[in-house]
Tab-separated table of C-alpha atoms and ligand atoms in Angstrom:
chain	number	residue	atom	x	y	z
A	1	UNK	CA	7.694	-47.173	32.112
A	2	UNK	CA	7.050	-43.933	30.061
A	3	UNK	CA	10.674	-42.856	30.619
A	4	UNK	CA	12.008	-45.784	29.081
A	5	UNK	CA	9.712	-45.883	26.195
A	6	UNK	CA	10.217	-42.098	24.679
A	7	UNK	CA	13.925	-42.858	24.859
A	8	UNK	CA	13.514	-46.063	22.310
A	9	UNK	CA	13.829	-45.245	18.621
A	10	UNK	CA	10.709	-44.802	16.539
A	11	UNK	CA	11.136	-48.227	15.242
A	12	UNK	CA	11.264	-50.167	18.406
A	13	UNK	CA	8.196	-47.668	20.300
A	14	UNK	CA	6.096	-48.510	18.080
A	15	UNK	CA	6.841	-52.244	18.302
A	16	UNK	CA	5.651	-51.590	22.097
A	17	UNK	CA	2.801	-49.296	21.079
A	18	UNK	CA	1.514	-52.414	19.416
A	19	UNK	CA	-0.622	-55.194	20.801
A	20	UNK	CA	-3.380	-54.512	22.906
A	21	UNK	CA	-3.037	-50.331	22.943
A	22	UNK	CA	-1.763	-50.649	18.602
A	23	UNK	CA	-3.653	-49.504	16.710
A	24	UNK	CA	-5.331	-51.004	13.893
A	25	UNK	CA	-2.118	-49.210	11.369
A	26	UNK	CA	0.069	-50.388	13.798
A	27	UNK	CA	-1.129	-54.035	13.444
A	28	UNK	CA	-1.055	-54.291	9.826
A	29	UNK	CA	2.889	-52.620	9.860
A	30	UNK	CA	3.487	-55.505	12.769
A	31	UNK	CA	2.067	-58.226	10.402
A	32	UNK	CA	4.524	-56.348	7.447
A	33	UNK	CA	7.439	-56.940	9.540
A	34	UNK	CA	6.453	-60.412	10.440
A	35	UNK	CA	6.410	-61.244	6.414
A	36	UNK	CA	3.004	-62.037	7.177
A	37	UNK	CA	2.199	-59.592	4.965
A	38	UNK	CA	4.214	-59.239	1.324
A	39	UNK	CA	1.293	-57.816	-0.750
A	40	UNK	CA	0.851	-53.466	-0.977
A	41	UNK	CA	-2.743	-54.592	-2.058
A	42	UNK	CA	-3.179	-57.012	0.917
A	43	UNK	CA	-1.490	-54.064	3.143
A	44	UNK	CA	-3.774	-50.938	2.217
A	45	UNK	CA	-6.915	-53.015	2.367
A	46	UNK	CA	-6.100	-54.548	6.263
A	47	UNK	CA	-5.395	-50.589	7.277
A	48	UNK	CA	-8.241	-49.321	5.554
A	49	UNK	CA	-10.924	-52.132	7.194
A	50	UNK	CA	-10.489	-51.586	10.725
A	51	UNK	CA	-10.612	-54.775	12.928
A	52	UNK	CA	-11.564	-51.941	15.902
A	53	UNK	CA	-14.971	-51.981	14.034
A	54	UNK	CA	-15.642	-56.159	13.725
A	55	UNK	CA	-14.466	-57.534	17.385
A	56	UNK	CA	-17.016	-57.695	20.400
A	57	UNK	CA	-17.279	-54.885	22.753
A	58	UNK	CA	-14.275	-55.484	25.235
A	59	UNK	CA	-12.367	-57.186	23.046
A	60	UNK	CA	-8.194	-56.296	22.363
A	61	UNK	CA	-8.795	-55.798	18.349
A	62	UNK	CA	-5.283	-55.295	17.405
A	63	UNK	CA	-4.081	-58.254	18.817
A	64	UNK	CA	-2.591	-61.086	17.058
A	65	UNK	CA	-5.173	-63.716	18.486
A	66	UNK	CA	-8.511	-65.352	17.647
A	67	UNK	CA	-11.322	-63.201	19.793
A	68	UNK	CA	-14.699	-65.180	20.669
A	69	UNK	CA	-18.106	-64.067	18.802
A	70	UNK	CA	-20.359	-65.923	20.674
A	71	UNK	CA	-22.433	-68.362	19.297
A	72	UNK	CA	-19.249	-70.981	19.869
A	73	UNK	CA	-17.382	-69.175	17.380
A	74	UNK	CA	-14.039	-67.160	16.845
A	75	UNK	CA	-12.948	-63.786	14.944
A	76	UNK	CA	-10.334	-65.691	13.772
A	77	UNK	CA	-6.460	-64.325	13.861
A	78	UNK	CA	-5.102	-60.480	12.128
A	79	UNK	CA	-2.418	-62.725	10.635
A	80	UNK	CA	-4.286	-65.800	9.728
A	81	UNK	CA	-7.233	-62.602	7.792
A	82	UNK	CA	-3.640	-62.015	6.317
A	83	UNK	CA	-2.041	-64.982	5.059
A	84	UNK	CA	-4.781	-66.081	3.485
A	85	UNK	CA	-5.949	-61.979	1.535
A	86	UNK	CA	-2.113	-63.291	0.388
A	87	UNK	CA	-2.911	-67.120	-0.340
A	88	UNK	CA	-6.025	-65.651	-2.631
A	89	UNK	CA	-4.730	-61.360	-3.895
A	90	UNK	CA	-4.250	-62.877	-7.751
A	91	UNK	CA	-7.698	-63.994	-7.898
A	92	UNK	CA	-8.964	-61.138	-5.798
A	93	UNK	CA	-8.770	-58.483	-8.506
A	94	UNK	CA	-10.977	-56.133	-9.565
A	95	UNK	CA	-14.337	-57.578	-11.085
A	96	UNK	CA	-13.834	-60.705	-9.151
A	97	UNK	CA	-16.259	-62.809	-7.464
A	98	UNK	CA	-14.653	-63.507	-4.244
A	99	UNK	CA	-17.553	-65.889	-1.613
A	100	UNK	CA	-16.453	-66.451	1.990
A	101	UNK	CA	-18.043	-69.701	4.117
A	102	UNK	CA	-18.586	-68.980	7.090
A	103	UNK	CA	-18.221	-65.212	7.172
A	104	UNK	CA	-19.100	-64.273	11.157
A	105	UNK	CA	-17.972	-61.330	11.945
A	106	UNK	CA	-18.111	-60.303	8.177
A	107	UNK	CA	-13.610	-58.692	8.237
A	108	UNK	CA	-13.128	-61.109	5.262
A	109	UNK	CA	-16.228	-60.483	3.497
A	110	UNK	CA	-15.471	-56.738	4.013
A	111	UNK	CA	-11.603	-57.411	2.867
A	112	UNK	CA	-12.707	-59.008	-0.443
A	113	UNK	CA	-15.109	-56.520	-1.279
A	114	UNK	CA	-11.681	-53.762	-1.614
A	115	UNK	CA	-10.367	-55.920	-3.015
A	116	UNK	CA	-12.856	-56.428	-5.857
A	117	UNK	CA	-14.268	-53.816	-6.509
A	118	UNK	CA	-17.268	-51.875	-7.211
A	119	UNK	CA	-17.026	-54.235	-11.046
A	120	UNK	CA	-16.638	-57.156	-8.528
A	121	UNK	CA	-19.235	-59.387	-5.452
A	122	UNK	CA	-18.120	-60.755	-2.415
A	123	UNK	CA	-21.141	-62.637	-0.931
A	124	UNK	CA	-20.509	-63.622	2.914
A	125	UNK	CA	-22.823	-66.673	4.433
A	126	UNK	CA	-23.245	-67.502	7.666
A	127	UNK	CA	-25.150	-69.719	8.986
A	128	UNK	CA	-26.250	-67.966	12.502
A	129	UNK	CA	-28.692	-65.159	11.633
A	130	UNK	CA	-27.363	-63.183	15.115
A	131	UNK	CA	-23.637	-63.178	13.090
A	132	UNK	CA	-25.322	-62.194	10.280
A	133	UNK	CA	-26.721	-59.250	11.369
A	134	UNK	CA	-24.038	-58.494	13.840
A	135	UNK	CA	-21.236	-57.822	10.029
A	136	UNK	CA	-24.247	-56.690	8.499
A	137	UNK	CA	-23.309	-54.145	11.621
A	138	UNK	CA	-20.316	-53.980	11.064
A	139	UNK	CA	-19.953	-53.921	8.260
A	140	UNK	CA	-22.027	-50.782	7.747
A	141	UNK	CA	-19.034	-48.912	10.031
A	142	UNK	CA	-16.389	-49.960	7.639
A	143	UNK	CA	-14.666	-48.401	4.940
A	144	UNK	CA	-16.934	-50.819	3.154
A	145	UNK	CA	-20.314	-49.810	4.278
A	146	UNK	CA	-21.406	-48.031	0.407
A	147	UNK	CA	-20.227	-51.264	-1.496
A	148	UNK	CA	-23.208	-53.374	0.929
A	149	UNK	CA	-25.183	-50.166	0.182
A	150	UNK	CA	-24.290	-50.259	-3.666
A	151	UNK	CA	-24.830	-54.354	-3.433
A	152	UNK	CA	-21.459	-55.411	-4.583
A	153	UNK	CA	-20.879	-56.694	-1.250
A	154	UNK	CA	-23.604	-59.287	0.423
A	155	UNK	CA	-23.974	-61.453	3.623
A	156	UNK	CA	-26.686	-64.054	3.980
A	157	UNK	CA	-27.651	-66.298	6.158
A	158	UNK	CA	-27.447	-69.883	4.815
A	159	UNK	CA	-25.154	-73.928	5.278
A	160	UNK	CA	-22.058	-72.656	3.251
A	161	UNK	CA	-21.871	-76.242	3.314
A	162	UNK	CA	-23.945	-75.740	-0.300
A	163	UNK	CA	-21.570	-71.919	-1.402
A	164	UNK	CA	-23.645	-69.871	-3.127
A	165	UNK	CA	-24.543	-71.534	-6.208
A	166	UNK	CA	-26.570	-67.695	-6.967
A	167	UNK	CA	-22.759	-65.956	-7.002
A	168	UNK	CA	-21.319	-68.876	-9.029
A	169	UNK	CA	-17.945	-69.183	-10.416
A	170	UNK	CA	-16.009	-68.144	-8.157
A	171	UNK	CA	-12.533	-66.733	-8.651
A	172	UNK	CA	-11.427	-67.042	-5.303
A	173	UNK	CA	-13.963	-69.001	-2.184
A	174	UNK	CA	-12.590	-68.263	1.277
A	175	UNK	CA	-13.405	-70.861	4.200
A	176	UNK	CA	-13.308	-69.832	7.609
A	177	UNK	CA	-14.180	-72.156	9.419
A	178	UNK	CA	-13.100	-76.227	9.396
A	179	UNK	CA	-14.251	-78.771	7.195
A	180	UNK	CA	-13.748	-82.960	8.070
A	181	UNK	CA	-12.869	-83.072	4.153
A	182	UNK	CA	-13.833	-80.340	1.653
A	183	UNK	CA	-17.781	-80.296	-0.098
A	184	UNK	CA	-17.751	-80.874	-3.137
A	185	UNK	CA	-20.389	-77.904	-4.316
A	186	UNK	CA	-17.014	-75.535	-3.285
A	187	UNK	CA	-14.743	-77.974	-5.624
A	188	UNK	CA	-17.887	-77.114	-7.874
A	189	UNK	CA	-18.774	-73.869	-7.504
A	190	UNK	CA	-14.269	-72.751	-8.668
A	191	UNK	CA	-13.959	-71.165	-11.301
A	192	UNK	CA	-11.482	-72.641	-13.978
A	193	UNK	CA	-8.402	-71.243	-12.583
A	194	UNK	CA	-10.172	-70.040	-9.871
A	195	UNK	CA	-8.584	-70.374	-5.886
A	196	UNK	CA	-10.142	-71.454	-2.836
A	197	UNK	CA	-8.578	-71.439	1.002
A	198	UNK	CA	-9.815	-73.757	3.037
A	199	UNK	CA	-9.497	-75.464	6.974
A	200	UNK	CA	-9.521	-78.791	7.021
A	201	UNK	CA	-10.082	-81.901	9.837
A	202	UNK	CA	-11.085	-82.150	13.153
A	203	UNK	CA	-8.361	-82.820	15.906
A	204	UNK	CA	-5.478	-82.375	13.078
A	205	UNK	CA	-6.657	-78.875	10.676
A	206	UNK	CA	-4.596	-78.576	7.994
A	207	UNK	CA	-4.896	-75.027	6.175
A	208	UNK	CA	-5.457	-76.372	2.059
A	209	UNK	CA	-4.934	-74.541	-0.936
A	210	UNK	CA	-7.856	-75.896	-3.963
A	211	UNK	CA	-6.231	-74.802	-7.432
A	212	UNK	CA	-9.002	-75.469	-10.171
A	213	UNK	CA	-7.199	-76.360	-13.592
A	214	UNK	CA	-8.050	-74.282	-16.622
A	215	UNK	CA	-9.308	-77.801	-17.597
A	216	UNK	CA	-11.507	-78.649	-14.597
A	217	UNK	CA	-9.150	-80.776	-12.876
A	218	UNK	CA	-8.002	-79.622	-9.195
A	219	UNK	CA	-4.984	-80.037	-7.979
A	220	UNK	CA	-4.714	-79.582	-3.579
A	221	UNK	CA	-1.750	-78.637	-1.043
A	222	UNK	CA	-1.303	-78.081	2.780
A	223	UNK	CA	-0.618	-74.434	3.444
A	224	UNK	CA	-0.235	-75.220	7.756
A	225	UNK	CA	-1.465	-76.446	10.504
A	226	UNK	CA	-4.019	-74.086	11.613
A	227	UNK	CA	-6.992	-74.640	14.191
A	228	UNK	CA	-10.681	-73.055	12.714
A	229	UNK	CA	-14.089	-73.601	14.694
A	230	UNK	CA	-15.721	-76.681	12.716
A	231	UNK	CA	-17.751	-76.561	9.331
A	232	UNK	CA	-21.161	-78.500	10.756
A	233	UNK	CA	-24.714	-78.155	11.065
A	234	UNK	CA	-26.120	-75.082	13.410
A	235	UNK	CA	-27.008	-77.195	15.928
A	236	UNK	CA	-24.107	-79.416	16.679
A	237	UNK	CA	-22.440	-75.739	16.581
A	238	UNK	CA	-24.614	-74.441	18.970
A	239	UNK	CA	-24.857	-77.139	20.759
A	240	UNK	CA	-21.027	-77.848	21.993
B	1	SAH	N1	-13.529	-65.800	8.864
B	1	SAH	C1	-14.636	-65.857	10.149
B	1	SAH	C2	-14.499	-66.577	11.137
B	1	SAH	C3	-15.937	-67.151	11.358
B	1	SAH	S1	-15.969	-68.325	12.624
B	1	SAH	C4	-14.450	-63.882	10.992
B	1	SAH	O1	-13.368	-64.334	11.003
B	1	SAH	O2	-14.442	-63.837	11.460
B	1	SAH	C5	-16.278	-68.789	11.917
B	1	SAH	C6	-17.577	-69.605	11.378
B	1	SAH	O3	-18.563	-70.127	10.390
B	1	SAH	C7	-18.828	-68.867	12.823
B	1	SAH	O4	-19.216	-67.732	12.192
B	1	SAH	C8	-19.947	-70.313	11.872
B	1	SAH	O5	-20.944	-70.149	12.990
B	1	SAH	C9	-19.524	-70.415	10.653
B	1	SAH	N2	-20.198	-71.353	10.497
B	1	SAH	C10	-19.246	-73.061	10.881
B	1	SAH	N3	-20.579	-74.019	10.597
B	1	SAH	C11	-20.932	-72.917	9.075
B	1	SAH	C12	-22.063	-73.545	8.142
B	1	SAH	N4	-22.438	-75.493	7.704
B	1	SAH	N5	-22.670	-73.287	6.538
B	1	SAH	C13	-22.678	-71.263	7.542
B	1	SAH	N6	-21.476	-70.955	8.516
B	1	SAH	C14	-21.343	-72.046	9.258
């Protein structure tokens, strides 16, 4: 096997070693190769924020698949994280404000914080307190630790269906769990010119892109079918 691998050109060798044995950089390169990451900025941020720091011990961090994180929740697959960062990139410019609802491991919140930088604000809202503690610890071990320390990045225990009014109006809102319908408070907390990316549905779900125009009207389009854990009450989530 090793001999066979050493005979492959470097490019194919890299593909071979990606997956369970791959490193974070190789994962990002693969997502670029498959056209999921197009933006240089998204690639840089996903390289800087090592997914390996955010998955529970024993999981395979660099495989392109969701992983259980306890409490009936999962960390999304890398291609979904990449797709959401791509969709939101223009709304994650330095100095902007980003809300991550259902922040789970804190991975995307950390990426948002890196994109909006120290002059911006990135807030994660998660209703399982143990996951909030887990995410804060993960962020402390990541490239976003300074942003957490200096306060441009924070994670809070709350029902994300109500958004985070203190941050409003937001340039970018990401929801990491599927809502039966788009919660009105999240639409209200979106800035004119801002964008929300949210999975919507129960059995069948679509990733929806919600753009608020400058006149306050809203346009919604479906990006792709998806499968997320539900955006629900804490009791319903833990009961399932
Ligand atoms: N983007 C996260 C996704 C975690 S899974 C990641 O990749 O790590 C979705 C998360 O949404 C879970 O952690 C779940 O606990 C949380 N969640 C579900 N309903 C919620 C609600 N009403 N308020 C806040 N968080 C919620």
